[in-house]
Amino acid sequence: MTDRNTPLDFSYETQPARIVFRPGAAVSATPDEAARLGLRRVLVVCGSRGEGTARAVADALGGACAGLYAGARMHVPVEVADRAVEAARAAGADGCVAVGGGSAIGLGKAIALRTGLPLIAVPSTYSGSEMTPVWGLTEHGAKRTGRDPAVQPRSVVYDPELTLSLPVPLTVTSGVNALAHAVEALYAPDASPLVSLMAEEGVRAMTQALPLVAAAPEDLDARGRALYGAWLCGACLGATTMGLHHKLCHVLGGTFGLPHAETHTVVLPYALAYNAPAAPRAVTALSRALGGADDVPHALWALAGSLGAPRGLAELGLKETDLAVAAEQAAGQPYPNPREVTVDGVLALLTAAYQGREPSVDA
């Protein structure tokens, strides 16, 4: 939604990707997508948890599958990326199919970045990475990210059936991870009316779907609606520049090894509470998406908690002595954010998130 009192002034660049969305598409559509791209020898990559699904996709590819690499790991350690690139070259691959969550798709992107091979993504979680030209690698305890059109998947195959095996706790944290993309897109410096519409609808779809999935994990329609929300949120991530929330999560994951989706889930209400005074239009849009919630950070915090998500960073293994280091790192590099990022401000945010107490908007 746009404000009639504010002149329109924006840029929007579409991301070149083809989307296939239907139950059963992982096996039925992936071979067609490879053929459409002219690929004859693709390397399938995945993590250990999703190896069974990846093997089914590899089998469906038949002679077009040049091999399967199941070594994907969280935050894409550079040594894992090196081994995967070697595997792609040894197999003579002319393309890559990444099957799984953000770790698998991140590894596929690392291969595409190093080799230029086209990438097909078959996501099984709600991470949103499949809709972005953003890559990330972790080396020497620090995660660095960048944007490159070469890592944007050429095709994305969304299959709600793949998410049926996603346990409810991981479904919840993966879904809130997706929400974070839409939240930050709403106050991004390069936001546009179209992105804002996608963000609001993505938040609405995901927050309505997650309780349904938690109540009935085998409900394919609810799973599909959550995946639809994740697609929209991921598209927002790909079209805009993320702010403080994502920077914090990169620091907490890359430096301290905290789990990706769970970290996003814990941090999001506190990051939004920090930025809310400087982002009133974003908060208004989020309130609409959440059915008219008066206190949006509290509503997100309460939703995640009601679905059994972790409350605080202490639960995820962060030490209290790590808070000051994380605050210094997060505030030490410039990046766009609606509110000024200070070490003291970030430390207060992280302390509240560490303790898991109710988020409070501080104007």
XYZ file of C-alpha atoms in Angstrom:
363
model
C 0.000 0.000 0.000
C 1.231 3.506 -0.795
C 0.703 6.728 1.131
C -1.215 9.273 -0.979
C 0.696 12.081 0.700
C 4.055 10.696 -0.426
C 5.123 11.095 -4.082
C 5.998 7.826 -5.810
C 9.752 7.466 -6.185
C 11.220 3.969 -6.549
C 13.140 1.508 -8.708
C 12.229 -2.149 -9.187
C 14.248 -4.757 -11.050
C 12.650 -8.120 -11.760
C 14.691 -11.225 -11.027
C 14.885 -13.654 -13.978
C 13.489 -16.904 -12.599
C 10.840 -19.398 -13.628
C 8.539 -20.722 -10.886
C 6.798 -24.106 -10.919
C 4.426 -24.600 -7.958
C 2.405 -27.788 -7.484
C 2.295 -30.953 -5.353
C 4.594 -33.638 -6.730
C 6.601 -31.165 -8.773
C 9.989 -32.154 -7.311
C 9.964 -35.433 -9.207
C 7.583 -34.597 -12.050
C 8.821 -31.115 -13.011
C 12.546 -31.014 -12.205
C 13.577 -33.164 -15.224
C 11.500 -30.925 -17.489
C 13.156 -27.821 -16.076
C 16.611 -29.297 -16.659
C 15.666 -30.163 -20.229
C 14.222 -26.687 -20.815
C 17.603 -25.238 -19.830
C 19.392 -27.683 -22.143
C 21.167 -29.453 -19.264
C 22.402 -33.009 -19.816
C 24.704 -33.623 -16.830
C 23.522 -32.057 -13.586
C 24.989 -32.512 -10.127
C 22.340 -32.859 -7.418
C 23.376 -31.342 -4.064
C 21.710 -31.687 -0.675
C 22.366 -32.064 3.037
C 22.348 -35.312 4.968
C 18.796 -34.788 6.274
C 17.316 -34.378 2.804
C 19.314 -37.062 1.034
C 16.316 -39.359 0.502
C 14.349 -36.684 -1.313
C 17.392 -35.652 -3.314
C 17.917 -39.251 -4.434
C 14.327 -39.390 -5.648
C 14.956 -36.250 -7.706
C 18.234 -37.726 -8.980
C 16.420 -40.901 -10.012
C 13.769 -38.862 -11.826
C 16.514 -37.057 -13.741
C 17.754 -40.411 -15.002
C 20.675 -40.138 -17.389
C 20.757 -36.365 -16.931
C 22.040 -36.829 -13.366
C 25.835 -36.767 -13.214
C 26.005 -37.515 -9.486
C 24.798 -36.577 -6.013
C 26.756 -34.594 -3.411
C 25.194 -34.759 0.077
C 27.672 -32.600 1.995
C 25.733 -29.340 2.398
C 26.175 -27.706 5.816
C 24.687 -24.724 7.574
C 26.148 -21.298 6.674
C 28.095 -22.881 3.744
C 31.633 -23.306 5.139
C 34.107 -22.438 2.415
C 35.800 -25.858 2.642
C 32.451 -27.546 1.917
C 31.971 -25.267 -1.090
C 35.478 -26.153 -2.329
C 34.692 -29.873 -2.194
C 31.356 -29.413 -3.950
C 32.951 -27.395 -6.757
C 35.522 -30.164 -7.198
C 32.703 -32.726 -7.357
C 30.888 -30.705 -10.030
C 34.022 -30.402 -12.133
C 34.952 -34.059 -11.708
C 31.458 -35.077 -12.844
C 31.650 -32.847 -15.899
C 28.416 -31.187 -14.756
C 26.752 -28.596 -16.967
C 24.274 -27.569 -14.261
C 23.304 -28.036 -10.634
C 20.073 -28.998 -8.858
C 19.923 -28.047 -5.173
C 17.344 -29.991 -3.163
C 16.583 -29.027 0.433
C 16.686 -26.001 2.709
C 18.872 -22.934 2.829
C 22.061 -24.923 3.373
C 21.601 -26.998 0.213
C 20.514 -24.060 -1.907
C 23.363 -21.980 -0.487
C 25.800 -24.692 -1.543
C 24.265 -24.774 -5.021
C 24.797 -21.028 -5.204
C 28.431 -21.404 -4.184
C 28.917 -23.837 -7.065
C 27.192 -21.444 -9.467
C 29.311 -18.544 -8.220
C 32.582 -20.410 -8.775
C 31.705 -22.194 -12.012
C 28.953 -20.217 -13.720
C 26.800 -23.352 -13.953
C 23.019 -22.719 -14.076
C 21.158 -23.625 -10.893
C 17.747 -25.201 -10.342
C 16.398 -24.957 -6.792
C 13.971 -27.443 -5.231
C 13.337 -26.011 -1.742
C 12.001 -28.176 1.079
C 11.863 -25.421 3.735
C 10.775 -21.791 3.829
C 14.226 -20.178 3.805
C 13.598 -18.053 0.686
C 17.174 -18.318 -0.571
C 15.902 -19.806 -3.829
C 14.404 -16.424 -4.831
C 17.536 -14.322 -4.435
C 20.850 -13.518 -6.141
C 22.459 -13.452 -2.669
C 25.232 -15.888 -1.768
C 26.961 -16.517 1.549
C 30.147 -18.293 2.635
C 31.625 -18.782 6.107
C 35.399 -18.729 6.573
C 37.493 -18.330 9.719
C 34.387 -17.833 11.834
C 32.940 -14.975 9.760
C 30.115 -15.111 7.241
C 30.408 -12.904 4.182
C 27.660 -12.359 1.663
C 27.314 -10.809 -1.753
C 24.992 -10.435 -4.707
C 25.676 -11.903 -8.123
C 23.171 -12.685 -10.906
C 25.086 -15.918 -11.567
C 23.737 -17.498 -8.359
C 20.065 -16.684 -9.003
C 18.348 -20.030 -9.694
C 17.098 -20.216 -13.266
C 14.143 -22.349 -12.178
C 12.527 -22.880 -8.785
C 10.384 -25.963 -8.252
C 8.029 -25.573 -5.295
C 6.499 -28.850 -4.138
C 4.370 -28.660 -0.962
C 4.725 -32.425 -0.559
C 8.423 -31.973 0.266
C 7.515 -29.946 3.342
C 5.315 -32.721 4.804
C 8.403 -34.333 6.331
C 9.531 -31.039 7.893
C 8.986 -31.416 11.665
C 6.645 -28.846 13.185
C 9.387 -27.120 15.260
C 11.514 -26.632 12.145
C 8.436 -25.625 10.143
C 7.762 -22.853 12.649
C 11.307 -21.484 12.765
C 11.742 -21.779 8.996
C 8.449 -19.927 8.533
C 9.457 -17.101 10.876
C 12.787 -16.930 9.037
C 10.730 -16.247 5.893
C 8.735 -13.563 7.722
C 11.984 -11.748 8.510
C 12.606 -11.203 4.795
C 9.233 -9.516 4.336
C 9.544 -7.455 7.515
C 12.872 -5.951 6.475
C 11.705 -5.468 2.879
C 8.949 -3.170 4.143
C 11.465 -0.647 5.501
C 14.271 -1.274 3.007
C 15.745 1.785 1.243
C 15.072 0.171 -2.138
C 11.499 -0.916 -1.397
C 8.829 -0.379 -4.047
C 5.021 -0.598 -4.098
C 5.115 -4.070 -5.652
C 7.593 -5.405 -3.092
C 5.550 -3.923 -0.265
C 2.427 -5.663 -1.540
C 4.277 -8.965 -1.786
C 5.704 -8.492 1.695
C 2.343 -7.784 3.289
C 0.682 -10.720 1.543
C 3.626 -12.974 2.405
C 3.327 -12.119 6.105
C -0.435 -12.635 5.997
C -0.148 -16.016 4.276
C 2.637 -17.329 6.499
C 1.215 -16.197 9.832
C -2.159 -17.707 8.943
C -0.645 -20.971 7.705
C 1.774 -21.751 10.545
C -0.886 -22.377 13.239
C -2.767 -24.605 10.774
C 0.361 -26.641 10.042
C 1.162 -26.932 13.758
C -2.372 -28.196 14.443
C -2.425 -30.620 11.489
C 1.079 -31.334 10.166
C -0.250 -33.571 7.354
C -2.543 -30.852 5.957
C -1.122 -30.412 2.458
C -3.212 -27.311 1.777
C -1.835 -25.585 4.880
C 1.681 -26.634 3.899
C 1.089 -25.238 0.427
C -0.130 -21.921 1.797
C 2.970 -21.657 3.977
C 5.154 -22.389 0.952
C 3.253 -19.729 -1.014
C 4.009 -17.254 1.769
C 7.658 -18.297 1.742
C 7.848 -17.701 -2.014
C 6.534 -14.149 -1.606
C 8.823 -13.429 1.342
C 11.786 -14.854 -0.553
C 10.986 -12.677 -3.557
C 11.114 -9.658 -1.227
C 14.523 -10.774 0.019
C 15.768 -10.984 -3.552
C 14.445 -7.554 -4.534
C 15.561 -5.397 -1.596
C 18.442 -4.732 0.772
C 18.160 -6.254 4.231
C 18.966 -4.334 7.418
C 19.835 -4.849 11.072
C 17.937 -8.066 11.619
C 19.772 -9.974 8.896
C 23.118 -8.484 9.857
C 22.649 -9.652 13.436
C 21.682 -13.153 12.333
C 24.730 -13.387 10.054
C 26.971 -12.413 12.972
C 25.298 -14.835 15.384
C 25.410 -17.668 12.868
C 28.760 -17.074 11.212
C 30.751 -16.110 14.313
C 29.040 -18.074 17.066
C 27.570 -20.999 15.102
C 23.963 -20.479 16.140
C 21.346 -22.366 14.075
C 20.037 -20.286 11.193
C 16.237 -20.451 11.317
C 16.048 -20.557 15.117
C 18.238 -17.456 15.364
C 16.024 -15.546 12.934
C 12.987 -16.595 14.949
C 14.378 -15.342 18.244
C 15.838 -12.079 16.938
C 13.006 -10.864 14.664
C 10.611 -9.367 17.264
C 13.471 -7.522 18.983
C 14.960 -6.157 15.751
C 11.523 -4.980 14.681
C 10.929 -3.356 18.075
C 14.263 -1.530 17.669
C 13.395 -0.261 14.180
C 9.661 0.358 14.691
C 9.929 4.044 15.743
C 11.753 4.817 12.484
C 9.528 2.676 10.236
C 5.870 3.593 10.905
C 4.563 2.651 7.444
C 6.160 -0.774 7.688
C 4.553 -1.308 11.087
C 1.159 -0.246 9.707
C 1.430 -2.746 6.849
C 2.466 -5.499 9.251
C -0.448 -4.658 11.531
C -2.850 -5.108 8.616
C -1.244 -8.430 7.717
C -1.594 -9.592 11.321
C -5.283 -8.781 11.516
C -4.953 -5.349 13.091
C -2.423 -6.133 15.827
C -1.752 -3.111 18.036
C 1.785 -4.186 18.995
C 3.377 -5.913 16.009
C 6.686 -7.001 17.663
C 4.722 -8.503 20.548
C 2.321 -10.226 18.124
C 5.208 -11.911 16.288
C 6.859 -12.856 19.587
C 3.591 -14.292 20.923
C 2.881 -16.223 17.709
C 6.290 -17.902 17.665
C 6.066 -18.711 21.360
C 2.567 -20.158 21.064
C 3.884 -22.548 18.406
C 6.724 -23.763 20.624
C 9.591 -21.802 19.082
C 12.639 -20.958 21.212
C 12.325 -17.705 23.114
C 15.883 -16.583 23.798
C 19.390 -16.726 22.407
C 20.547 -18.434 25.595
C 18.425 -21.444 24.571
C 20.369 -21.585 21.314
C 23.737 -21.796 23.063
C 24.917 -18.176 23.011
C 26.907 -17.142 26.064
C 26.245 -13.891 27.879
C 29.889 -12.927 27.349
C 29.277 -13.148 23.576
C 26.722 -10.332 23.575
C 29.195 -7.443 23.602
C 31.299 -9.030 20.863
C 28.239 -9.596 18.688
C 27.054 -6.016 19.232
C 30.454 -4.616 18.224
C 30.512 -6.736 15.071
C 26.949 -5.889 14.050
C 27.462 -2.161 14.584
C 30.945 -2.095 13.110
C 30.021 -2.306 9.429
C 27.825 0.178 7.546
C 24.585 -1.087 6.018
C 21.169 0.470 5.424
C 18.728 0.468 8.322
C 15.845 2.828 9.122
C 17.205 3.610 12.588
C 20.802 4.450 13.440
C 22.700 1.351 14.544
C 24.783 1.909 17.664
C 26.754 -0.509 19.798
C 24.708 0.373 22.883
C 21.443 0.016 21.013
C 22.362 -3.355 19.546
C 23.662 -4.581 22.894
C 20.338 -3.708 24.530
C 18.493 -5.500 21.712
C 20.677 -8.596 22.034
C 20.397 -8.639 25.816
C 16.607 -8.700 25.593
C 16.779 -11.421 22.933
C 19.262 -13.384 25.034
C 16.909 -13.359 27.984
C 13.837 -13.997 25.842
C 11.781 -11.322 27.578
C 8.825 -9.595 25.958
C 10.010 -7.144 23.265
C 9.435 -3.465 23.944
C 9.319 -0.626 21.424
C 11.616 2.143 22.621
C 10.922 5.412 20.865
